[in-house]
């Protein structure tokens, strides 16, 4: 009897699977088998998504100044985009900043990098403690004088200006321990909870990607919230988001570090690749 039940279940499961994977006439039912999600817009080959390399130029579809969709955070992104990468020495007392940029191939010019108002042609500069934060701008210039586009980066700050986290060795330097996800929480509210989170034995708190991301006014007008996954659709490298401003983010991280809590930001990159920070 037991064997019969086993055989019958196997047959039923097989029939179920065959039904599930057989071609369905209904487009909606079939969606789960497609790799496309924007009307064939994704480079779909079977079950693989393989985007053509010229898609990189879609970066420059950002609305430009004068366009009704332009927002302040977009700056001149339709021509010039970039970010600062920080690399610290092992003792964390010195930091090299490298600026990585992309220029719309339709525009010609030379790049000039400004660190606290001092201009140079190299994208790199090294700073040492006790330096305070640095203002960074990049200019695309034609003929050495006319500015075609300007990029104003989020000021870069350094670890030596902030408290370090003091955690039990059980956490193995941040490698082992529980973290609590406070997705969608405002930074101010997380800051209030950090002491409690530490006492409850957590090693860290995880928040949504902090970049400025798309928002629209259509959803709230219809009594709807902007969807959570829009936090994963960044529009700039600036760290002002619906969870709070960059100052509130920094204050939350500092307070939590003092309380012994690490803050783990989900990082969302333009290539739609994931990375843990
Ligand atoms: C700037 O720094 C990057 C990363 O360290 C390096 O690859 C690049 O060669 C440097 N560029 C210049 C002009 O020094
Ligand atoms: C870190 O925390 C431990 C345990 O609470 C404490 O004994 C130690 O003094 C702290 N160290 C620093 C540098 O604050």
PDB file of C-alpha atoms and ligand atoms in Angstrom:
ATOM      1  CA  UNK A   1       0.000   0.000   0.000  1.00  0.00           C
ATOM      2  CA  UNK A   2       2.772   2.383   1.016  1.00  0.00           C
ATOM      3  CA  UNK A   3       4.611   1.655  -2.248  1.00  0.00           C
ATOM      4  CA  UNK A   4       1.448   2.262  -4.252  1.00  0.00           C
ATOM      5  CA  UNK A   5       0.998   5.670  -2.593  1.00  0.00           C
ATOM      6  CA  UNK A   6       4.628   6.528  -3.370  1.00  0.00           C
ATOM      7  CA  UNK A   7       4.204   5.548  -7.033  1.00  0.00           C
ATOM      8  CA  UNK A   8       0.941   7.463  -7.303  1.00  0.00           C
ATOM      9  CA  UNK A   9       2.472  10.576  -5.743  1.00  0.00           C
ATOM     10  CA  UNK A  10       5.428  10.344  -8.112  1.00  0.00           C
ATOM     11  CA  UNK A  11       3.056  10.122 -11.080  1.00  0.00           C
ATOM     12  CA  UNK A  12       1.003  13.056  -9.813  1.00  0.00           C
ATOM     13  CA  UNK A  13       4.097  15.175  -9.237  1.00  0.00           C
ATOM     14  CA  UNK A  14       5.418  14.317 -12.715  1.00  0.00           C
ATOM     15  CA  UNK A  15       2.079  15.166 -14.340  1.00  0.00           C
ATOM     16  CA  UNK A  16       2.014  18.413 -12.365  1.00  0.00           C
ATOM     17  CA  UNK A  17       5.516  19.331 -13.498  1.00  0.00           C
ATOM     18  CA  UNK A  18       4.784  18.469 -17.113  1.00  0.00           C
ATOM     19  CA  UNK A  19       1.715  20.684 -16.952  1.00  0.00           C
ATOM     20  CA  UNK A  20       3.668  23.468 -15.346  1.00  0.00           C
ATOM     21  CA  UNK A  21       6.452  23.449 -17.916  1.00  0.00           C
ATOM     22  CA  UNK A  22       4.337  22.749 -21.008  1.00  0.00           C
ATOM     23  CA  UNK A  23       3.742  25.708 -23.360  1.00  0.00           C
ATOM     24  CA  UNK A  24       0.758  27.729 -22.144  1.00  0.00           C
ATOM     25  CA  UNK A  25      -1.483  29.588 -24.548  1.00  0.00           C
ATOM     26  CA  UNK A  26      -2.024  32.403 -22.061  1.00  0.00           C
ATOM     27  CA  UNK A  27       0.666  35.116 -22.093  1.00  0.00           C
ATOM     28  CA  UNK A  28       0.150  35.965 -18.452  1.00  0.00           C
ATOM     29  CA  UNK A  29       0.651  32.382 -17.306  1.00  0.00           C
ATOM     30  CA  UNK A  30       3.744  32.168 -19.435  1.00  0.00           C
ATOM     31  CA  UNK A  31       5.438  35.221 -17.935  1.00  0.00           C
ATOM     32  CA  UNK A  32       7.300  33.166 -15.345  1.00  0.00           C
ATOM     33  CA  UNK A  33       9.169  31.364 -18.122  1.00  0.00           C
ATOM     34  CA  UNK A  34      10.403  34.527 -19.755  1.00  0.00           C
ATOM     35  CA  UNK A  35      13.490  36.451 -18.947  1.00  0.00           C
ATOM     36  CA  UNK A  36      11.977  39.603 -20.416  1.00  0.00           C
ATOM     37  CA  UNK A  37      10.033  42.027 -18.292  1.00  0.00           C
ATOM     38  CA  UNK A  38       9.770  45.230 -20.327  1.00  0.00           C
ATOM     39  CA  UNK A  39       8.043  44.208 -23.556  1.00  0.00           C
ATOM     40  CA  UNK A  40      11.109  42.451 -24.929  1.00  0.00           C
ATOM     41  CA  UNK A  41      13.266  45.376 -23.885  1.00  0.00           C
ATOM     42  CA  UNK A  42      15.639  43.166 -21.930  1.00  0.00           C
ATOM     43  CA  UNK A  43      18.097  41.292 -24.132  1.00  0.00           C
ATOM     44  CA  UNK A  44      16.311  37.990 -23.690  1.00  0.00           C
ATOM     45  CA  UNK A  45      17.775  34.758 -25.048  1.00  0.00           C
ATOM     46  CA  UNK A  46      15.901  31.728 -23.753  1.00  0.00           C
ATOM     47  CA  UNK A  47      16.193  31.956 -20.014  1.00  0.00           C
ATOM     48  CA  UNK A  48      19.252  34.273 -20.133  1.00  0.00           C
ATOM     49  CA  UNK A  49      19.270  38.040 -19.962  1.00  0.00           C
ATOM     50  CA  UNK A  50      22.127  39.333 -22.069  1.00  0.00           C
ATOM     51  CA  UNK A  51      22.103  43.084 -22.533  1.00  0.00           C
ATOM     52  CA  UNK A  52      23.901  44.576 -25.560  1.00  0.00           C
ATOM     53  CA  UNK A  53      26.944  46.662 -24.603  1.00  0.00           C
ATOM     54  CA  UNK A  54      25.579  49.834 -26.258  1.00  0.00           C
ATOM     55  CA  UNK A  55      23.004  49.892 -23.462  1.00  0.00           C
ATOM     56  CA  UNK A  56      25.630  51.640 -21.380  1.00  0.00           C
ATOM     57  CA  UNK A  57      24.744  54.780 -23.341  1.00  0.00           C
ATOM     58  CA  UNK A  58      21.277  54.613 -21.845  1.00  0.00           C
ATOM     59  CA  UNK A  59      22.881  56.152 -18.778  1.00  0.00           C
ATOM     60  CA  UNK A  60      22.751  59.387 -20.692  1.00  0.00           C
ATOM     61  CA  UNK A  61      18.984  59.305 -21.064  1.00  0.00           C
ATOM     62  CA  UNK A  62      18.715  61.221 -17.779  1.00  0.00           C
ATOM     63  CA  UNK A  63      16.472  64.255 -18.387  1.00  0.00           C
ATOM     64  CA  UNK A  64      18.473  67.423 -18.878  1.00  0.00           C
ATOM     65  CA  UNK A  65      18.016  70.894 -17.427  1.00  0.00           C
ATOM     66  CA  UNK A  66      14.949  72.556 -18.923  1.00  0.00           C
ATOM     67  CA  UNK A  67      13.127  69.224 -19.284  1.00  0.00           C
ATOM     68  CA  UNK A  68       9.976  68.979 -17.155  1.00  0.00           C
ATOM     69  CA  UNK A  69      11.273  65.704 -15.663  1.00  0.00           C
ATOM     70  CA  UNK A  70      14.607  67.180 -14.602  1.00  0.00           C
ATOM     71  CA  UNK A  71      15.311  67.208 -10.863  1.00  0.00           C
ATOM     72  CA  UNK A  72      18.112  68.998  -9.105  1.00  0.00           C
ATOM     73  CA  UNK A  73      19.859  65.742  -8.199  1.00  0.00           C
ATOM     74  CA  UNK A  74      20.191  64.864 -11.906  1.00  0.00           C
ATOM     75  CA  UNK A  75      22.632  67.752 -12.451  1.00  0.00           C
ATOM     76  CA  UNK A  76      24.231  67.362 -15.936  1.00  0.00           C
ATOM     77  CA  UNK A  77      24.026  63.556 -15.814  1.00  0.00           C
ATOM     78  CA  UNK A  78      22.945  63.401 -19.442  1.00  0.00           C
ATOM     79  CA  UNK A  79      26.524  64.495 -20.273  1.00  0.00           C
ATOM     80  CA  UNK A  80      28.733  63.704 -17.296  1.00  0.00           C
ATOM     81  CA  UNK A  81      28.441  61.154 -14.511  1.00  0.00           C
ATOM     82  CA  UNK A  82      30.846  59.993 -11.877  1.00  0.00           C
ATOM     83  CA  UNK A  83      31.613  58.983  -8.344  1.00  0.00           C
ATOM     84  CA  UNK A  84      34.468  59.069  -5.851  1.00  0.00           C
ATOM     85  CA  UNK A  85      36.156  55.906  -4.681  1.00  0.00           C
ATOM     86  CA  UNK A  86      38.013  55.954  -1.374  1.00  0.00           C
ATOM     87  CA  UNK A  87      40.873  53.611  -0.554  1.00  0.00           C
ATOM     88  CA  UNK A  88      42.388  53.728   2.920  1.00  0.00           C
ATOM     89  CA  UNK A  89      45.855  52.828   4.085  1.00  0.00           C
ATOM     90  CA  UNK A  90      45.902  49.856   6.463  1.00  0.00           C
ATOM     91  CA  UNK A  91      46.114  52.105   9.547  1.00  0.00           C
ATOM     92  CA  UNK A  92      43.103  54.133   8.288  1.00  0.00           C
ATOM     93  CA  UNK A  93      45.042  57.395   8.657  1.00  0.00           C
ATOM     94  CA  UNK A  94      45.416  58.148   4.958  1.00  0.00           C
ATOM     95  CA  UNK A  95      42.919  57.908   2.110  1.00  0.00           C
ATOM     96  CA  UNK A  96      43.348  58.083  -1.677  1.00  0.00           C
ATOM     97  CA  UNK A  97      40.363  59.407  -3.539  1.00  0.00           C
ATOM     98  CA  UNK A  98      39.923  58.448  -7.202  1.00  0.00           C
ATOM     99  CA  UNK A  99      37.173  59.985  -9.301  1.00  0.00           C
ATOM    100  CA  UNK A 100      35.643  57.720 -11.917  1.00  0.00           C
ATOM    101  CA  UNK A 101      33.629  59.431 -14.625  1.00  0.00           C
ATOM    102  CA  UNK A 102      31.719  58.676 -17.799  1.00  0.00           C
ATOM    103  CA  UNK A 103      31.196  61.250 -20.531  1.00  0.00           C
ATOM    104  CA  UNK A 104      28.415  61.083 -23.100  1.00  0.00           C
ATOM    105  CA  UNK A 105      30.265  60.173 -26.337  1.00  0.00           C
ATOM    106  CA  UNK A 106      28.368  62.943 -28.145  1.00  0.00           C
ATOM    107  CA  UNK A 107      30.304  65.574 -26.191  1.00  0.00           C
ATOM    108  CA  UNK A 108      33.989  66.418 -26.533  1.00  0.00           C
ATOM    109  CA  UNK A 109      36.139  68.125 -23.947  1.00  0.00           C
ATOM    110  CA  UNK A 110      38.709  67.650 -21.253  1.00  0.00           C
ATOM    111  CA  UNK A 111      38.056  66.842 -17.615  1.00  0.00           C
ATOM    112  CA  UNK A 112      39.222  68.934 -14.717  1.00  0.00           C
ATOM    113  CA  UNK A 113      38.889  67.766 -11.111  1.00  0.00           C
ATOM    114  CA  UNK A 114      38.449  70.178  -8.246  1.00  0.00           C
ATOM    115  CA  UNK A 115      39.214  69.147  -4.664  1.00  0.00           C
ATOM    116  CA  UNK A 116      38.105  71.893  -2.281  1.00  0.00           C
ATOM    117  CA  UNK A 117      38.418  74.428  -5.108  1.00  0.00           C
ATOM    118  CA  UNK A 118      41.929  73.359  -6.179  1.00  0.00           C
ATOM    119  CA  UNK A 119      41.816  72.233  -9.785  1.00  0.00           C
ATOM    120  CA  UNK A 120      43.952  69.481 -11.292  1.00  0.00           C
ATOM    121  CA  UNK A 121      43.881  67.192 -14.333  1.00  0.00           C
ATOM    122  CA  UNK A 122      44.532  63.982 -12.380  1.00  0.00           C
ATOM    123  CA  UNK A 123      41.417  62.317 -10.956  1.00  0.00           C
ATOM    124  CA  UNK A 124      43.353  61.225  -7.847  1.00  0.00           C
ATOM    125  CA  UNK A 125      44.315  62.911  -4.619  1.00  0.00           C
ATOM    126  CA  UNK A 126      45.417  61.580  -1.241  1.00  0.00           C
ATOM    127  CA  UNK A 127      44.343  63.034   2.100  1.00  0.00           C
ATOM    128  CA  UNK A 128      45.524  62.292   5.618  1.00  0.00           C
ATOM    129  CA  UNK A 129      43.999  62.591   9.089  1.00  0.00           C
ATOM    130  CA  UNK A 130      42.786  64.888  10.579  1.00  0.00           C
ATOM    131  CA  UNK A 131      41.400  66.220   7.288  1.00  0.00           C
ATOM    132  CA  UNK A 132      37.733  67.231   7.366  1.00  0.00           C
ATOM    133  CA  UNK A 133      35.400  66.432   4.489  1.00  0.00           C
ATOM    134  CA  UNK A 134      36.334  67.413   0.912  1.00  0.00           C
ATOM    135  CA  UNK A 135      34.156  69.097  -1.682  1.00  0.00           C
ATOM    136  CA  UNK A 136      34.663  67.552  -5.114  1.00  0.00           C
ATOM    137  CA  UNK A 137      33.588  68.878  -8.471  1.00  0.00           C
ATOM    138  CA  UNK A 138      34.351  67.699 -11.996  1.00  0.00           C
ATOM    139  CA  UNK A 139      34.163  69.923 -15.057  1.00  0.00           C
ATOM    140  CA  UNK A 140      33.997  68.930 -18.692  1.00  0.00           C
ATOM    141  CA  UNK A 141      35.567  71.850 -20.499  1.00  0.00           C
ATOM    142  CA  UNK A 142      36.021  72.735 -24.142  1.00  0.00           C
ATOM    143  CA  UNK A 143      38.991  74.850 -25.195  1.00  0.00           C
ATOM    144  CA  UNK A 144      40.123  74.859 -21.571  1.00  0.00           C
ATOM    145  CA  UNK A 145      37.586  77.527 -20.623  1.00  0.00           C
ATOM    146  CA  UNK A 146      33.983  76.840 -21.554  1.00  0.00           C
ATOM    147  CA  UNK A 147      32.280  74.483 -19.120  1.00  0.00           C
ATOM    148  CA  UNK A 148      30.051  72.019 -20.981  1.00  0.00           C
ATOM    149  CA  UNK A 149      28.998  70.075 -17.896  1.00  0.00           C
ATOM    150  CA  UNK A 150      29.615  70.163 -14.180  1.00  0.00           C
ATOM    151  CA  UNK A 151      29.389  67.338 -11.688  1.00  0.00           C
ATOM    152  CA  UNK A 152      29.016  68.212  -8.030  1.00  0.00           C
ATOM    153  CA  UNK A 153      29.725  65.137  -5.930  1.00  0.00           C
ATOM    154  CA  UNK A 154      28.431  64.436  -2.461  1.00  0.00           C
ATOM    155  CA  UNK A 155      31.217  65.775  -0.179  1.00  0.00           C
ATOM    156  CA  UNK A 156      33.579  62.974   0.777  1.00  0.00           C
ATOM    157  CA  UNK A 157      34.126  62.368   4.485  1.00  0.00           C
ATOM    158  CA  UNK A 158      36.681  60.156   6.235  1.00  0.00           C
ATOM    159  CA  UNK A 159      36.480  57.420   8.851  1.00  0.00           C
ATOM    160  CA  UNK A 160      38.845  59.282  11.180  1.00  0.00           C
ATOM    161  CA  UNK A 161      36.123  61.904  11.720  1.00  0.00           C
ATOM    162  CA  UNK A 162      33.736  59.315  13.128  1.00  0.00           C
ATOM    163  CA  UNK A 163      33.510  56.941  16.093  1.00  0.00           C
ATOM    164  CA  UNK A 164      34.576  53.360  15.504  1.00  0.00           C
ATOM    165  CA  UNK A 165      32.307  50.538  16.472  1.00  0.00           C
ATOM    166  CA  UNK A 166      33.320  48.703  19.649  1.00  0.00           C
ATOM    167  CA  UNK A 167      31.945  45.199  19.457  1.00  0.00           C
ATOM    168  CA  UNK A 168      32.460  41.945  21.258  1.00  0.00           C
ATOM    169  CA  UNK A 169      35.047  39.643  19.684  1.00  0.00           C
ATOM    170  CA  UNK A 170      32.228  37.082  19.284  1.00  0.00           C
ATOM    171  CA  UNK A 171      31.184  39.061  16.223  1.00  0.00           C
ATOM    172  CA  UNK A 172      34.537  38.189  14.612  1.00  0.00           C
ATOM    173  CA  UNK A 173      35.129  41.689  13.325  1.00  0.00           C
ATOM    174  CA  UNK A 174      31.698  42.002  11.765  1.00  0.00           C
ATOM    175  CA  UNK A 175      31.785  38.569  10.132  1.00  0.00           C
ATOM    176  CA  UNK A 176      29.490  36.682  12.482  1.00  0.00           C
ATOM    177  CA  UNK A 177      26.352  37.896  14.194  1.00  0.00           C
ATOM    178  CA  UNK A 178      22.695  38.687  13.650  1.00  0.00           C
ATOM    179  CA  UNK A 179      21.594  41.800  11.819  1.00  0.00           C
ATOM    180  CA  UNK A 180      18.139  43.280  11.883  1.00  0.00           C
ATOM    181  CA  UNK A 181      16.568  44.579   8.704  1.00  0.00           C
ATOM    182  CA  UNK A 182      14.892  47.927   9.191  1.00  0.00           C
ATOM    183  CA  UNK A 183      13.931  48.443   5.581  1.00  0.00           C
ATOM    184  CA  UNK A 184      12.015  51.617   4.973  1.00  0.00           C
ATOM    185  CA  UNK A 185      12.620  52.986   8.480  1.00  0.00           C
ATOM    186  CA  UNK A 186      13.583  56.613   8.714  1.00  0.00           C
ATOM    187  CA  UNK A 187      17.175  57.120   9.852  1.00  0.00           C
ATOM    188  CA  UNK A 188      15.935  59.204  12.796  1.00  0.00           C
ATOM    189  CA  UNK A 189      13.811  56.287  14.003  1.00  0.00           C
ATOM    190  CA  UNK A 190      16.638  53.751  13.609  1.00  0.00           C
ATOM    191  CA  UNK A 191      18.902  56.043  15.628  1.00  0.00           C
ATOM    192  CA  UNK A 192      16.375  55.947  18.484  1.00  0.00           C
ATOM    193  CA  UNK A 193      16.325  52.158  18.427  1.00  0.00           C
ATOM    194  CA  UNK A 194      20.059  51.449  18.223  1.00  0.00           C
ATOM    195  CA  UNK A 195      20.645  51.140  21.948  1.00  0.00           C
ATOM    196  CA  UNK A 196      17.781  48.650  22.219  1.00  0.00           C
ATOM    197  CA  UNK A 197      19.046  46.733  19.163  1.00  0.00           C
ATOM    198  CA  UNK A 198      22.504  46.458  20.729  1.00  0.00           C
ATOM    199  CA  UNK A 199      21.055  45.290  24.056  1.00  0.00           C
ATOM    200  CA  UNK A 200      18.985  42.698  22.215  1.00  0.00           C
ATOM    201  CA  UNK A 201      22.265  41.212  20.984  1.00  0.00           C
ATOM    202  CA  UNK A 202      22.319  42.251  17.361  1.00  0.00           C
ATOM    203  CA  UNK A 203      25.568  42.980  15.596  1.00  0.00           C
ATOM    204  CA  UNK A 204      24.140  45.305  12.974  1.00  0.00           C
ATOM    205  CA  UNK A 205      21.220  46.951  11.309  1.00  0.00           C
ATOM    206  CA  UNK A 206      20.512  46.820   7.593  1.00  0.00           C
ATOM    207  CA  UNK A 207      18.875  49.651   5.726  1.00  0.00           C
ATOM    208  CA  UNK A 208      17.630  50.291   2.203  1.00  0.00           C
ATOM    209  CA  UNK A 209      20.059  51.593  -0.444  1.00  0.00           C
ATOM    210  CA  UNK A 210      20.689  55.187   0.631  1.00  0.00           C
ATOM    211  CA  UNK A 211      20.999  56.777  -2.832  1.00  0.00           C
ATOM    212  CA  UNK A 212      18.559  59.269  -4.226  1.00  0.00           C
ATOM    213  CA  UNK A 213      16.086  57.146  -6.177  1.00  0.00           C
ATOM    214  CA  UNK A 214      13.064  57.671  -8.387  1.00  0.00           C
ATOM    215  CA  UNK A 215       9.896  59.021  -6.814  1.00  0.00           C
ATOM    216  CA  UNK A 216       6.747  60.168  -8.494  1.00  0.00           C
ATOM    217  CA  UNK A 217       3.725  62.153  -7.510  1.00  0.00           C
ATOM    218  CA  UNK A 218       1.250  59.966  -9.345  1.00  0.00           C
ATOM    219  CA  UNK A 219       1.081  57.186  -6.772  1.00  0.00           C
ATOM    220  CA  UNK A 220       0.487  59.338  -3.672  1.00  0.00           C
ATOM    221  CA  UNK A 221      -2.177  61.292  -5.561  1.00  0.00           C
ATOM    222  CA  UNK A 222      -4.007  58.030  -6.071  1.00  0.00           C
ATOM    223  CA  UNK A 223      -3.688  57.237  -2.390  1.00  0.00           C
ATOM    224  CA  UNK A 224      -0.811  54.822  -3.053  1.00  0.00           C
ATOM    225  CA  UNK A 225       2.705  54.778  -1.700  1.00  0.00           C
ATOM    226  CA  UNK A 226       5.702  54.888  -3.990  1.00  0.00           C
ATOM    227  CA  UNK A 227       6.654  51.204  -4.248  1.00  0.00           C
ATOM    228  CA  UNK A 228       9.499  49.951  -2.031  1.00  0.00           C
ATOM    229  CA  UNK A 229      11.482  48.554  -4.957  1.00  0.00           C
ATOM    230  CA  UNK A 230      11.986  52.030  -6.363  1.00  0.00           C
ATOM    231  CA  UNK A 231      14.635  52.379  -3.704  1.00  0.00           C
ATOM    232  CA  UNK A 232      16.561  50.007  -5.973  1.00  0.00           C
ATOM    233  CA  UNK A 233      16.267  52.389  -8.920  1.00  0.00           C
ATOM    234  CA  UNK A 234      18.839  55.047  -8.085  1.00  0.00           C
ATOM    235  CA  UNK A 235      18.975  58.307 -10.031  1.00  0.00           C
ATOM    236  CA  UNK A 236      22.137  59.718  -8.502  1.00  0.00           C
ATOM    237  CA  UNK A 237      25.018  58.982  -6.174  1.00  0.00           C
ATOM    238  CA  UNK A 238      23.698  61.523  -3.683  1.00  0.00           C
ATOM    239  CA  UNK A 239      22.635  60.023  -0.395  1.00  0.00           C
ATOM    240  CA  UNK A 240      19.395  61.904   0.180  1.00  0.00           C
ATOM    241  CA  UNK A 241      16.532  59.445   0.116  1.00  0.00           C
ATOM    242  CA  UNK A 242      13.079  59.023   1.536  1.00  0.00           C
ATOM    243  CA  UNK A 243      14.637  57.549   4.691  1.00  0.00           C
ATOM    244  CA  UNK A 244      16.336  60.867   5.347  1.00  0.00           C
ATOM    245  CA  UNK A 245      19.098  63.254   4.382  1.00  0.00           C
ATOM    246  CA  UNK A 246      22.807  62.449   4.260  1.00  0.00           C
ATOM    247  CA  UNK A 247      23.231  64.328   7.564  1.00  0.00           C
ATOM    248  CA  UNK A 248      20.571  62.156   9.206  1.00  0.00           C
ATOM    249  CA  UNK A 249      22.196  59.027   7.757  1.00  0.00           C
ATOM    250  CA  UNK A 250      25.585  60.048   9.129  1.00  0.00           C
ATOM    251  CA  UNK A 251      24.130  60.908  12.538  1.00  0.00           C
ATOM    252  CA  UNK A 252      22.363  57.548  12.702  1.00  0.00           C
ATOM    253  CA  UNK A 253      25.542  55.636  11.776  1.00  0.00           C
ATOM    254  CA  UNK A 254      27.587  57.555  14.355  1.00  0.00           C
ATOM    255  CA  UNK A 255      25.055  57.023  17.150  1.00  0.00           C
ATOM    256  CA  UNK A 256      24.688  53.338  16.332  1.00  0.00           C
ATOM    257  CA  UNK A 257      28.458  52.822  16.177  1.00  0.00           C
ATOM    258  CA  UNK A 258      28.814  54.343  19.636  1.00  0.00           C
ATOM    259  CA  UNK A 259      26.112  51.949  20.865  1.00  0.00           C
ATOM    260  CA  UNK A 260      28.039  49.057  19.279  1.00  0.00           C
ATOM    261  CA  UNK A 261      25.859  48.576  16.210  1.00  0.00           C
ATOM    262  CA  UNK A 262      27.185  48.456  12.698  1.00  0.00           C
ATOM    263  CA  UNK A 263      25.086  49.849   9.936  1.00  0.00           C
ATOM    264  CA  UNK A 264      24.979  47.831   6.750  1.00  0.00           C
ATOM    265  CA  UNK A 265      23.789  49.644   3.663  1.00  0.00           C
ATOM    266  CA  UNK A 266      22.427  47.782   0.732  1.00  0.00           C
ATOM    267  CA  UNK A 267      24.181  49.152  -2.253  1.00  0.00           C
ATOM    268  CA  UNK A 268      22.422  49.353  -5.548  1.00  0.00           C
ATOM    269  CA  UNK A 269      24.465  50.069  -8.620  1.00  0.00           C
ATOM    270  CA  UNK A 270      23.435  51.319 -12.017  1.00  0.00           C
ATOM    271  CA  UNK A 271      24.292  48.009 -13.613  1.00  0.00           C
ATOM    272  CA  UNK A 272      21.610  46.451 -11.392  1.00  0.00           C
ATOM    273  CA  UNK A 273      24.280  44.327  -9.772  1.00  0.00           C
ATOM    274  CA  UNK A 274      24.241  43.789  -6.039  1.00  0.00           C
ATOM    275  CA  UNK A 275      26.909  44.325  -3.545  1.00  0.00           C
ATOM    276  CA  UNK A 276      27.056  44.280   0.222  1.00  0.00           C
ATOM    277  CA  UNK A 277      28.756  47.125   1.953  1.00  0.00           C
TER     278      UNK A 277
HETATM  279  C1  LIG B   1      44.368  57.210 -10.356  1.00  0.00           C
HETATM  280  O1  LIG B   1      44.173  56.146  -9.454  1.00  0.00           O
HETATM  281  C2  LIG B   1      43.712  54.955 -10.079  1.00  0.00           C
HETATM  282  C3  LIG B   1      43.352  53.975  -8.987  1.00  0.00           C
HETATM  283  O2  LIG B   1      44.350  53.886  -8.014  1.00  0.00           O
HETATM  284  C4  LIG B   1      44.780  54.445 -11.019  1.00  0.00           C
HETATM  285  O3  LIG B   1      44.341  53.278 -11.663  1.00  0.00           O
HETATM  286  C5  LIG B   1      45.068  55.531 -12.060  1.00  0.00           C
HETATM  287  O4  LIG B   1      46.144  55.124 -12.876  1.00  0.00           O
HETATM  288  C6  LIG B   1      45.411  56.854 -11.398  1.00  0.00           C
HETATM  289  N1  LIG B   1      45.459  57.888 -12.441  1.00  0.00           N
HETATM  290  C7  LIG B   1      46.381  58.860 -12.452  1.00  0.00           C
HETATM  291  C8  LIG B   1      46.289  59.844 -13.597  1.00  0.00           C
HETATM  292  O5  LIG B   1      47.214  58.966 -11.602  1.00  0.00           O
HETATM  293  C1  LIG B   2      34.613  48.425  24.312  1.00  0.00           C
HETATM  294  O1  LIG B   2      33.607  47.752  25.050  1.00  0.00           O
HETATM  295  C2  LIG B   2      34.093  46.968  26.132  1.00  0.00           C
HETATM  296  C3  LIG B   2      32.926  46.175  26.725  1.00  0.00           C
HETATM  297  O2  LIG B   2      31.820  46.982  26.887  1.00  0.00           O
HETATM  298  C4  LIG B   2      34.793  47.887  27.133  1.00  0.00           C
HETATM  299  O3  LIG B   2      35.314  47.112  28.203  1.00  0.00           O
HETATM  300  C5  LIG B   2      35.926  48.640  26.440  1.00  0.00           C
HETATM  301  O4  LIG B   2      36.502  49.583  27.323  1.00  0.00           O
HETATM  302  C6  LIG B   2      35.395  49.380  25.193  1.00  0.00           C
HETATM  303  N1  LIG B   2      36.525  49.928  24.448  1.00  0.00           N
HETATM  304  C7  LIG B   2      36.514  51.168  23.968  1.00  0.00           C
HETATM  305  C8  LIG B   2      37.736  51.565  23.201  1.00  0.00           C
HETATM  306  O5  LIG B   2      35.585  51.933  24.137  1.00  0.00           O
END
